Amino acid sequence: MAKDMTLLWGSGSPPCWRVMIALEEKQLQGYNQKLLSFEKAEHKSKEVLDINPRGQLPAFKHGDNVLNESYAACMYLESRFRSQGPQLIPEGQLEQALMYQRMFEVLNFSDKLSNVIYYNYRVPEGERHDSAIKRNKENLAAEIKLWEGYFQKAEVGSYLAGKAFSLADVIVFPVIAYAFRFGLSTARYPKLGAYYNMVKDRPSVKATWPPHWLENPQGGDTLKEF
Amino acid sequence: MAKDMTLLWGSGSPPCWRVMIALEEKQLQGYNQKLLSFEKAEHKSKEVLDINPRGQLPAFKHGDNVLNESYAACMYLESRFRSQGPQLIPEGQLEQALMYQRMFEVLNFSDKLSNVIYYNYRVPEGERHDSAIKRNKENLAAEIKLWEGYFQKAEVGSYLAGKAFSLADVIVFPVIAYAFRFGLSTARYPKLGAYYNMVKDRPSVKATWPPHWLENPQGGDTLKEF
């Protein structure tokens, strides 16, 4: 039981989801947690700001150690609880290299995805441009093709860094799930789709599936045209 | 001698600089390297695209392992060469937590810095807005204050994660150096300035100082007003 841990989180946020998957994988259930609403701007509440001065979720503490960045929290949890649950950093140097490369290059994917999905949220009305929307979409389309290509070259049924589920999957899967939630077609991206369908049934992922996605299984269609 | 490593890099790029600092720290001199010009768009050359399909620098290979993301390369190098040169991941759990938090939260700093310094480069002429420029500056100013505050709370002469130089410094220092290069005032940010002045004399940092900064010690003044 992880009673000395506190997680403030938002439903559907890939960074929050990563931390929750890592906690499940490391058998750290029973932590203190509170679901906050982005819509009600609860991520800007004093409760969050006390842990995360930028007013972002997740806000995560283990004892006095504050780990608000999802990458920081995941790496820390794997380091502290290496022998608990599956080892999330592979031993092999080839797999390890691939894990690090994929888990960090996905920052490109998530940035480009947010630029499309949250354009109106991020850009004030008077600053919006069709040319920017078009460019953002082109950038995202190229990025998605890159990832589909990675899976084409990989063995069937393999995870991002090889035969074992690793930190790369903890970090990347929520981004891919997000793309499908917003209408990406598994028919047009069959390899990404196969990976998505394999990982979504993993116990740690099922146990942490965004509650508002469960309540409302119909997501957006922003990426339908991709 | 690191003859099985190849680094394609650009002068002054914080991601490239990080990899070079890590290579120095890990005593991996003698790698194959080539300085490319962003101005001449050499980062979009076939030579780069063969290693890094996004056409970004650094492009880095160790044998067949490709590690183009600066975080990936640094973590990989520390993992592969742990006992060579200083250990860059501290053993203590408190220091380790702080290291992970700082090295990942600096992504906020570098994003906000780029949004100000490279606004005209990133945003096509017809899409520029004074309101966006103002907002970007406000976001950066708040971010810089946050980091000055971190150093105010730390012990004098300490590194980002405590008494020892760590991956947090490898990752964060180039961003801070960049801010000073673009006019940030050490008088207004004395703690950041003290950290900058301490780390800039470290052998690994001196050995990899951006060559065009050496040639032209006078940087920009974009951040003079901050």
Tab-separated table of C-alpha atoms in Angstrom:
chain	number	residue	atom	x	y	z
A	1	MET	CA	0.000	0.000	0.000
A	2	ALA	CA	1.394	3.306	-1.120
A	3	LYS	CA	-0.032	5.485	1.637
A	4	ASP	CA	2.910	7.879	1.490
A	5	MET	CA	2.081	8.856	-2.087
A	6	THR	CA	-0.360	11.499	-3.303
A	7	LEU	CA	-1.500	11.985	-6.878
A	8	LEU	CA	-3.705	14.813	-8.091
A	9	TRP	CA	-4.818	14.013	-11.617
A	10	GLY	CA	-7.147	14.802	-14.496
A	11	SER	CA	-9.071	12.231	-16.518
A	12	GLY	CA	-7.687	11.558	-19.999
A	13	SER	CA	-4.486	13.560	-19.540
A	14	PRO	CA	-1.666	11.417	-20.982
A	15	PRO	CA	0.881	12.690	-18.416
A	16	CYS	CA	-1.449	11.743	-15.538
A	17	TRP	CA	-2.273	8.410	-17.105
A	18	ARG	CA	1.421	7.520	-17.433
A	19	VAL	CA	2.000	7.955	-13.735
A	20	MET	CA	-1.055	5.852	-12.928
A	21	ILE	CA	0.079	3.044	-15.246
A	22	ALA	CA	3.554	3.102	-13.689
A	23	LEU	CA	2.056	2.952	-10.190
A	24	GLU	CA	-0.057	-0.076	-11.179
A	25	GLU	CA	2.884	-1.837	-12.829
A	26	LYS	CA	4.962	-1.298	-9.708
A	27	GLN	CA	2.114	-2.685	-7.547
A	28	LEU	CA	1.737	0.620	-5.742
A	29	GLN	CA	-1.992	0.612	-5.322
A	30	GLY	CA	-3.702	2.396	-2.462
A	31	TYR	CA	-2.028	5.760	-2.922
A	32	ASN	CA	-3.926	8.923	-1.985
A	33	GLN	CA	-5.477	10.324	-5.105
A	34	LYS	CA	-7.911	12.974	-6.197
A	35	LEU	CA	-9.504	13.406	-9.585
A	36	LEU	CA	-9.669	17.082	-10.518
A	37	SER	CA	-11.558	18.822	-13.304
A	38	PHE	CA	-9.706	20.749	-15.989
A	39	GLU	CA	-13.035	22.298	-17.043
A	40	LYS	CA	-13.497	23.770	-13.561
A	41	ALA	CA	-9.824	24.885	-13.618
A	42	GLU	CA	-9.144	22.823	-10.528
A	43	HIS	CA	-5.578	22.331	-11.787
A	44	LYS	CA	-5.059	25.979	-10.847
A	45	SER	CA	-6.293	25.439	-7.265
A	46	LYS	CA	-4.117	26.050	-4.221
A	47	GLU	CA	-4.076	22.309	-3.561
A	48	VAL	CA	-2.288	21.747	-6.875
A	49	LEU	CA	-0.118	24.868	-6.735
A	50	ASP	CA	1.215	23.761	-3.348
A	51	ILE	CA	2.762	20.735	-5.070
A	52	ASN	CA	3.128	21.946	-8.653
A	53	PRO	CA	3.808	25.701	-8.936
A	54	ARG	CA	2.952	25.697	-12.657
A	55	GLY	CA	-0.599	24.579	-11.894
A	56	GLN	CA	-0.383	21.478	-14.051
A	57	LEU	CA	-1.487	17.905	-13.542
A	58	PRO	CA	-0.232	15.470	-12.490
A	59	ALA	CA	0.892	16.808	-9.142
A	60	PHE	CA	2.636	13.902	-7.445
A	61	LYS	CA	4.408	13.425	-4.132
A	62	HIS	CA	6.120	10.479	-2.520
A	63	GLY	CA	6.887	11.516	1.031
A	64	ASP	CA	8.699	14.822	0.577
A	65	ASN	CA	9.808	14.008	-2.963
A	66	VAL	CA	7.854	15.989	-5.547
A	67	LEU	CA	7.688	14.529	-9.061
A	68	ASN	CA	5.252	16.493	-11.156
A	69	GLU	CA	6.623	15.703	-14.581
A	70	SER	CA	5.274	12.396	-15.837
A	71	TYR	CA	8.685	11.298	-17.095
A	72	ALA	CA	10.272	12.184	-13.771
A	73	ALA	CA	7.632	10.288	-11.821
A	74	CYS	CA	7.876	7.185	-14.013
A	75	MET	CA	11.670	7.059	-13.958
A	76	TYR	CA	11.711	7.653	-10.218
A	77	LEU	CA	9.152	4.937	-9.524
A	78	GLU	CA	11.053	2.425	-11.644
A	79	SER	CA	14.296	3.317	-9.896
A	80	ARG	CA	12.851	3.157	-6.368
A	81	PHE	CA	10.790	0.007	-6.923
A	82	ARG	CA	12.897	-1.827	-9.498
A	83	SER	CA	12.306	-5.286	-8.091
A	84	GLN	CA	8.581	-4.745	-7.507
A	85	GLY	CA	6.417	-5.815	-10.430
A	86	PRO	CA	7.962	-6.151	-13.883
A	87	GLN	CA	11.256	-4.426	-14.596
A	88	LEU	CA	10.345	-1.522	-16.880
A	89	ILE	CA	13.861	-0.762	-18.137
A	90	PRO	CA	15.160	-3.676	-20.217
A	91	GLU	CA	18.638	-5.056	-19.527
A	92	GLY	CA	19.675	-5.462	-23.159
A	93	GLN	CA	21.537	-2.467	-24.549
A	94	LEU	CA	19.710	-2.636	-27.882
A	95	GLU	CA	16.299	-2.675	-26.183
A	96	GLN	CA	17.374	0.031	-23.773
A	97	ALA	CA	18.511	2.315	-26.592
A	98	LEU	CA	15.224	1.780	-28.409
A	99	MET	CA	13.251	2.404	-25.235
A	100	TYR	CA	14.956	5.727	-24.556
A	101	GLN	CA	14.678	6.853	-28.173
A	102	ARG	CA	10.954	6.053	-28.421
A	103	MET	CA	9.970	7.405	-25.019
A	104	PHE	CA	11.571	10.770	-25.697
A	105	GLU	CA	10.775	11.172	-29.356
A	106	VAL	CA	7.090	10.803	-28.534
A	107	LEU	CA	7.292	14.379	-27.228
A	108	ASN	CA	7.138	15.324	-30.916
A	109	PHE	CA	3.977	13.258	-31.332
A	110	SER	CA	2.219	14.650	-28.277
A	111	ASP	CA	3.111	18.244	-29.159
A	112	LYS	CA	1.818	17.870	-32.695
A	113	LEU	CA	-1.289	16.090	-31.464
A	114	SER	CA	-2.092	18.849	-28.967
A	115	ASN	CA	-1.487	21.522	-31.594
A	116	VAL	CA	-4.290	19.971	-33.647
A	117	ILE	CA	-6.744	18.812	-30.972
A	118	TYR	CA	-6.381	21.833	-28.692
A	119	TYR	CA	-5.820	24.548	-31.243
A	120	ASN	CA	-8.863	26.577	-30.218
A	121	TYR	CA	-8.125	26.040	-26.560
A	122	ARG	CA	-4.489	27.081	-26.896
A	123	VAL	CA	-4.794	29.946	-29.354
A	124	PRO	CA	-7.013	32.948	-28.498
A	125	GLU	CA	-9.699	33.699	-31.060
A	126	GLY	CA	-8.070	36.763	-32.578
A	127	GLU	CA	-4.821	34.879	-33.199
A	128	ARG	CA	-6.147	31.895	-35.132
A	129	HIS	CA	-5.156	31.264	-38.734
A	130	ASP	CA	-6.253	28.666	-41.260
A	131	SER	CA	-2.663	28.478	-42.480
A	132	ALA	CA	-1.534	27.452	-38.981
A	133	ILE	CA	-4.303	24.858	-38.697
A	134	LYS	CA	-3.293	23.396	-42.068
A	135	ARG	CA	0.385	23.297	-41.120
A	136	ASN	CA	-0.366	21.707	-37.754
A	137	LYS	CA	-2.387	18.988	-39.460
A	138	GLU	CA	0.365	18.274	-41.975
A	139	ASN	CA	2.927	18.036	-39.187
A	140	LEU	CA	0.741	15.614	-37.251
A	141	ALA	CA	-0.003	13.470	-40.314
A	142	ALA	CA	3.734	13.084	-41.029
A	143	GLU	CA	4.364	12.190	-37.375
A	144	ILE	CA	1.649	9.526	-37.289
A	145	LYS	CA	3.043	7.932	-40.454
A	146	LEU	CA	6.455	7.762	-38.812
A	147	TRP	CA	5.055	5.775	-35.888
A	148	GLU	CA	3.015	3.489	-38.128
A	149	GLY	CA	6.313	2.825	-39.907
A	150	TYR	CA	8.071	1.914	-36.671
A	151	PHE	CA	5.457	-0.751	-35.987
A	152	GLN	CA	5.630	-2.020	-39.568
A	153	LYS	CA	9.310	-2.756	-39.059
A	154	ALA	CA	8.806	-4.351	-35.637
A	155	GLU	CA	7.870	-7.965	-34.990
A	156	VAL	CA	4.167	-8.706	-34.659
A	157	GLY	CA	3.005	-8.504	-31.071
A	158	SER	CA	6.100	-6.744	-29.850
A	159	TYR	CA	6.156	-3.727	-27.607
A	160	LEU	CA	7.916	-0.476	-28.413
A	161	ALA	CA	11.324	-1.608	-27.193
A	162	GLY	CA	11.061	-5.296	-27.978
A	163	LYS	CA	9.442	-8.347	-26.403
A	164	ALA	CA	8.855	-6.791	-22.978
A	165	PHE	CA	6.548	-4.000	-21.894
A	166	SER	CA	8.776	-1.082	-20.860
A	167	LEU	CA	8.763	2.562	-19.819
A	168	ALA	CA	8.478	3.406	-23.522
A	169	ASP	CA	5.016	1.829	-23.535
A	170	VAL	CA	4.046	3.510	-20.263
A	171	ILE	CA	4.949	6.877	-21.802
A	172	VAL	CA	3.835	6.409	-25.417
A	173	PHE	CA	0.636	4.379	-25.114
A	174	PRO	CA	-1.512	7.191	-23.650
A	175	VAL	CA	-0.556	9.395	-26.612
A	176	ILE	CA	-1.568	6.724	-29.119
A	177	ALA	CA	-4.781	6.036	-27.206
A	178	TYR	CA	-5.507	9.750	-27.336
A	179	ALA	CA	-5.148	9.785	-31.120
A	180	PHE	CA	-7.642	6.910	-31.457
A	181	ARG	CA	-9.968	8.575	-28.954
A	182	PHE	CA	-10.033	11.571	-31.280
A	183	GLY	CA	-10.978	9.579	-34.329
A	184	LEU	CA	-7.766	8.137	-35.805
A	185	SER	CA	-8.676	5.218	-38.051
A	186	THR	CA	-7.342	1.749	-37.203
A	187	ALA	CA	-8.084	0.805	-40.825
A	188	ARG	CA	-5.669	3.431	-42.123
A	189	TYR	CA	-3.105	2.828	-39.387
A	190	PRO	CA	-3.401	-0.933	-38.845
A	191	LYS	CA	-0.075	-1.393	-37.049
A	192	LEU	CA	-0.719	1.427	-34.625
A	193	GLY	CA	-4.209	-0.018	-34.215
A	194	ALA	CA	-2.866	-3.499	-33.435
A	195	TYR	CA	-0.515	-2.066	-30.831
A	196	TYR	CA	-3.337	-0.020	-29.334
A	197	ASN	CA	-5.599	-3.076	-29.115
A	198	MET	CA	-2.882	-5.186	-27.530
A	199	VAL	CA	-1.890	-2.699	-24.840
A	200	LYS	CA	-5.368	-1.482	-23.954
A	201	ASP	CA	-6.133	-4.859	-22.381
A	202	ARG	CA	-3.070	-4.856	-20.163
A	203	PRO	CA	-4.231	-4.903	-16.523
A	204	SER	CA	-2.363	-1.730	-15.534
A	205	VAL	CA	-3.886	0.098	-18.477
A	206	LYS	CA	-7.406	-1.230	-17.961
A	207	ALA	CA	-7.291	-0.360	-14.260
A	208	THR	CA	-6.423	3.248	-15.071
A	209	TRP	CA	-8.560	3.837	-18.166
A	210	PRO	CA	-9.783	7.460	-18.098
A	211	PRO	CA	-13.114	7.410	-16.256
A	212	HIS	CA	-14.787	9.909	-18.564
A	213	TRP	CA	-13.822	7.771	-21.550
A	214	LEU	CA	-15.622	4.865	-19.896
A	215	GLU	CA	-18.674	6.995	-19.208
A	216	ASN	CA	-18.676	8.342	-22.729
A	217	PRO	CA	-17.010	5.842	-25.080
A	218	GLN	CA	-17.622	8.115	-28.062
A	219	GLY	CA	-14.657	10.447	-28.419
A	220	GLY	CA	-14.042	13.323	-30.833
A	221	ASP	CA	-13.638	13.076	-34.590
A	222	THR	CA	-10.881	15.663	-35.092
A	223	LEU	CA	-8.544	13.024	-36.536
A	224	LYS	CA	-11.114	11.242	-38.701
A	225	GLU	CA	-9.655	12.732	-41.872
A	226	PHE	CA	-6.086	11.669	-41.059
B	1	MET	CA	38.157	6.436	-27.927
B	2	ALA	CA	34.590	6.396	-29.069
B	3	LYS	CA	35.156	5.517	-32.711
B	4	ASP	CA	31.865	3.645	-32.923
B	5	MET	CA	29.890	6.829	-32.203
B	6	THR	CA	28.763	9.499	-34.649
B	7	LEU	CA	27.308	12.872	-33.732
B	8	LEU	CA	25.906	15.390	-36.198
B	9	TRP	CA	25.361	18.649	-34.371
B	10	GLY	CA	24.660	22.361	-34.592
B	11	SER	CA	26.500	25.055	-32.660
B	12	GLY	CA	24.561	26.557	-29.758
B	13	SER	CA	21.693	24.063	-29.869
B	14	PRO	CA	20.988	23.051	-26.250
B	15	PRO	CA	19.999	19.478	-27.240
B	16	CYS	CA	23.289	19.014	-29.141
B	17	TRP	CA	25.287	20.589	-26.363
B	18	ARG	CA	23.799	18.221	-23.780
B	19	VAL	CA	24.973	15.170	-25.694
B	20	MET	CA	28.449	16.659	-26.063
B	21	ILE	CA	28.689	17.420	-22.340
B	22	ALA	CA	27.558	13.883	-21.498
B	23	LEU	CA	30.141	12.414	-23.884
B	24	GLU	CA	32.891	14.494	-22.234
B	25	GLU	CA	31.770	13.555	-18.733
B	26	LYS	CA	31.792	9.890	-19.688
B	27	GLN	CA	35.305	10.291	-21.158
B	28	LEU	CA	34.069	9.375	-24.624
B	29	GLN	CA	36.252	11.698	-26.630
B	30	GLY	CA	37.292	10.900	-30.181
B	31	TYR	CA	33.832	10.176	-31.567
B	32	ASN	CA	33.087	10.953	-35.195
B	33	GLN	CA	31.427	14.311	-35.361
B	34	LYS	CA	30.352	16.900	-37.863
B	35	LEU	CA	29.254	20.460	-37.222
B	36	LEU	CA	26.314	21.370	-39.454
B	37	SER	CA	24.764	24.736	-40.198
B	38	PHE	CA	21.130	25.441	-39.328
B	39	GLU	CA	21.327	28.583	-41.492
B	40	LYS	CA	22.204	26.482	-44.535
B	41	ALA	CA	19.451	23.998	-43.546
B	42	GLU	CA	22.019	21.226	-43.316
B	43	HIS	CA	19.874	19.626	-40.607
B	44	LYS	CA	17.500	18.707	-43.435
B	45	SER	CA	20.264	17.000	-45.452
B	46	LYS	CA	20.156	13.311	-46.399
B	47	GLU	CA	23.057	12.673	-44.035
B	48	VAL	CA	20.906	13.778	-41.096
B	49	LEU	CA	17.643	12.290	-42.357
B	50	ASP	CA	19.336	8.883	-42.631
B	51	ILE	CA	19.805	8.920	-38.855
B	52	ASN	CA	17.040	11.272	-37.724
B	53	PRO	CA	13.925	11.145	-39.925
B	54	ARG	CA	12.598	14.407	-38.446
B	55	GLY	CA	15.625	16.293	-39.745
B	56	GLN	CA	16.619	17.579	-36.325
B	57	LEU	CA	19.954	17.849	-34.564
B	58	PRO	CA	21.499	16.131	-32.763
B	59	ALA	CA	21.574	12.996	-34.873
B	60	PHE	CA	23.509	10.456	-32.813
B	61	LYS	CA	24.483	6.838	-33.307
B	62	HIS	CA	26.411	4.375	-31.204
B	63	GLY	CA	26.998	1.333	-33.385
B	64	ASP	CA	23.502	0.511	-34.633
B	65	ASN	CA	21.794	2.243	-31.728
B	66	VAL	CA	20.183	5.526	-32.758
B	67	LEU	CA	19.597	8.104	-30.019
B	68	ASN	CA	18.533	11.383	-31.533
B	69	GLU	CA	16.695	12.839	-28.570
B	70	SER	CA	19.112	14.562	-26.213
B	71	TYR	CA	17.463	13.038	-23.147
B	72	ALA	CA	17.608	9.589	-24.712
B	73	ALA	CA	21.284	9.958	-25.616
B	74	CYS	CA	22.254	11.248	-22.164
B	75	MET	CA	20.356	8.547	-20.283
B	76	TYR	CA	21.714	5.860	-22.577
B	77	LEU	CA	25.310	7.062	-22.215
B	78	GLU	CA	25.024	7.155	-18.430
B	79	SER	CA	23.526	3.683	-18.396
B	80	ARG	CA	26.112	2.151	-20.760
B	81	PHE	CA	29.140	3.887	-19.227
B	82	ARG	CA	28.071	4.193	-15.602
B	83	SER	CA	31.476	3.446	-14.128
B	84	GLN	CA	33.345	5.660	-16.603
B	85	GLY	CA	33.841	9.241	-15.400
B	86	PRO	CA	31.588	10.622	-12.655
B	87	GLN	CA	28.300	8.875	-11.941
B	88	LEU	CA	25.646	11.242	-13.304
B	89	ILE	CA	22.649	9.718	-11.509
B	90	PRO	CA	22.993	10.196	-7.748
B	91	GLU	CA	22.444	7.221	-5.448
B	92	GLY	CA	20.423	9.073	-2.812
B	93	GLN	CA	16.677	8.870	-3.365
B	94	LEU	CA	16.156	12.524	-2.420
B	95	GLU	CA	18.812	13.701	-4.888
B	96	GLN	CA	17.515	11.324	-7.535
B	97	ALA	CA	13.957	12.623	-7.203
B	98	LEU	CA	15.202	16.201	-7.471
B	99	MET	CA	17.353	15.330	-10.471
B	100	TYR	CA	14.446	13.781	-12.371
B	101	GLN	CA	12.068	16.610	-11.492
B	102	ARG	CA	14.473	19.351	-12.581
B	103	MET	CA	15.686	17.667	-15.749
B	104	PHE	CA	12.173	17.153	-17.035
B	105	GLU	CA	10.555	20.342	-15.831
B	106	VAL	CA	13.160	22.314	-17.776
B	107	LEU	CA	11.176	21.372	-20.889
B	108	ASN	CA	8.822	24.151	-19.754
B	109	PHE	CA	11.741	26.587	-19.591
B	110	SER	CA	13.184	25.675	-22.995
B	111	ASP	CA	9.762	25.821	-24.682
B	112	LYS	CA	9.015	29.230	-23.227
B	113	LEU	CA	12.500	30.466	-24.089
B	114	SER	CA	12.187	29.331	-27.709
B	115	ASN	CA	8.744	30.891	-27.984
B	116	VAL	CA	10.314	34.261	-27.193
B	117	ILE	CA	13.706	34.014	-28.909
B	118	TYR	CA	12.515	32.256	-32.042
B	119	TYR	CA	9.079	33.786	-32.416
B	120	ASN	CA	9.780	35.255	-35.845
B	121	TYR	CA	11.523	32.102	-36.974
B	122	ARG	CA	8.699	29.842	-35.793
B	123	VAL	CA	5.670	31.921	-36.717
B	124	PRO	CA	5.178	32.955	-40.360
B	125	GLU	CA	4.857	36.694	-40.900
B	126	GLY	CA	1.108	36.757	-41.524
B	127	GLU	CA	0.391	34.868	-38.303
B	128	ARG	CA	2.264	37.076	-35.829
B	129	HIS	CA	0.442	38.926	-33.067
B	130	ASP	CA	1.630	41.403	-30.464
B	131	SER	CA	-0.722	39.754	-27.980
B	132	ALA	CA	1.074	36.427	-28.476
B	133	ILE	CA	4.492	38.062	-28.106
B	134	LYS	CA	3.356	39.706	-24.881
B	135	ARG	CA	1.930	36.458	-23.506
B	136	ASN	CA	5.070	34.515	-24.445
B	137	LYS	CA	7.221	37.052	-22.609
B	138	GLU	CA	5.042	36.898	-19.513
B	139	ASN	CA	5.201	33.108	-19.501
B	140	LEU	CA	8.974	33.147	-19.815
B	141	ALA	CA	9.396	35.774	-17.094
B	142	ALA	CA	7.353	33.666	-14.648
B	143	GLU	CA	9.380	30.592	-15.561
B	144	ILE	CA	12.725	32.319	-15.028
B	145	LYS	CA	11.567	33.548	-11.605
B	146	LEU	CA	10.681	29.986	-10.664
B	147	TRP	CA	14.220	28.797	-11.407
B	148	GLU	CA	15.815	31.747	-9.623
B	149	GLY	CA	13.676	30.696	-6.657
B	150	TYR	CA	14.939	27.111	-6.802
B	151	PHE	CA	18.513	28.356	-6.509
B	152	GLN	CA	17.587	30.756	-3.713
B	153	LYS	CA	16.407	27.792	-1.659
B	154	ALA	CA	19.429	25.636	-2.488
B	155	GLU	CA	22.765	25.696	-0.680
B	156	VAL	CA	25.392	28.015	-2.118
B	157	GLY	CA	27.589	26.279	-4.663
B	158	SER	CA	25.322	23.287	-5.039
B	159	TYR	CA	24.243	21.747	-8.304
B	160	LEU	CA	20.661	21.214	-9.372
B	161	ALA	CA	20.234	17.930	-7.542
B	162	GLY	CA	22.583	18.528	-4.641
B	163	LYS	CA	26.309	18.416	-4.043
B	164	ALA	CA	27.188	16.443	-7.168
B	165	PHE	CA	26.973	17.394	-10.824
B	166	SER	CA	24.261	15.190	-12.356
B	167	LEU	CA	22.211	14.603	-15.492
B	168	ALA	CA	19.997	17.480	-14.347
B	169	ASP	CA	22.932	19.851	-14.875
B	170	VAL	CA	23.832	18.254	-18.214
B	171	ILE	CA	20.275	18.846	-19.407
B	172	VAL	CA	19.451	22.191	-17.770
B	173	PHE	CA	22.711	24.132	-18.010
B	174	PRO	CA	22.587	24.688	-21.801
B	175	VAL	CA	19.119	26.223	-21.412
B	176	ILE	CA	20.316	28.620	-18.724
B	177	ALA	CA	23.421	29.463	-20.752
B	178	TYR	CA	21.145	30.210	-23.682
B	179	ALA	CA	19.122	32.663	-21.617
B	180	PHE	CA	22.274	34.530	-20.590
B	181	ARG	CA	23.560	34.436	-24.171
B	182	PHE	CA	20.368	36.260	-25.151
B	183	GLY	CA	20.796	39.015	-22.625
B	184	LEU	CA	19.405	37.790	-19.306
B	185	SER	CA	20.848	39.928	-16.521
B	186	THR	CA	22.976	38.265	-13.841
B	187	ALA	CA	22.275	41.331	-11.688
B	188	ARG	CA	18.537	40.662	-11.748
B	189	TYR	CA	18.922	36.894	-11.467
B	190	PRO	CA	21.962	36.571	-9.200
B	191	LYS	CA	21.394	32.943	-8.177
B	192	LEU	CA	20.927	31.760	-11.747
B	193	GLY	CA	23.986	33.839	-12.591
B	194	ALA	CA	26.069	32.231	-9.859
B	195	TYR	CA	25.078	28.776	-11.067
B	196	TYR	CA	25.864	29.749	-14.647
B	197	ASN	CA	29.291	31.071	-13.672
B	198	MET	CA	30.086	27.963	-11.653
B	199	VAL	CA	29.124	25.432	-14.326
B	200	LYS	CA	30.533	27.289	-17.319
B	201	ASP	CA	34.065	26.574	-16.065
B	202	ARG	CA	33.519	22.843	-15.721
B	203	PRO	CA	35.930	21.050	-18.092
B	204	SER	CA	33.172	19.138	-19.964
B	205	VAL	CA	31.285	22.393	-20.508
B	206	LYS	CA	34.322	24.424	-21.521
B	207	ALA	CA	35.436	21.725	-23.962
B	208	THR	CA	32.057	21.829	-25.707
B	209	TRP	CA	31.308	25.563	-25.578
B	210	PRO	CA	29.438	26.504	-28.800
B	211	PRO	CA	32.140	27.513	-31.300
B	212	HIS	CA	30.171	30.423	-32.726
B	213	TRP	CA	29.725	31.804	-29.203
B	214	LEU	CA	33.499	31.757	-28.838
B	215	GLU	CA	33.958	33.489	-32.180
B	216	ASN	CA	31.321	36.041	-31.345
B	217	PRO	CA	31.056	36.488	-27.570
B	218	GLN	CA	28.371	39.122	-27.985
B	219	GLY	CA	24.975	37.400	-28.027
B	220	GLY	CA	21.495	38.801	-28.562
B	221	ASP	CA	19.644	41.187	-26.288
B	222	THR	CA	16.149	39.732	-26.535
B	223	LEU	CA	16.049	39.014	-22.810
B	224	LYS	CA	17.617	42.295	-21.668
B	225	GLU	CA	14.287	43.616	-20.411
B	226	PHE	CA	13.537	40.508	-18.345
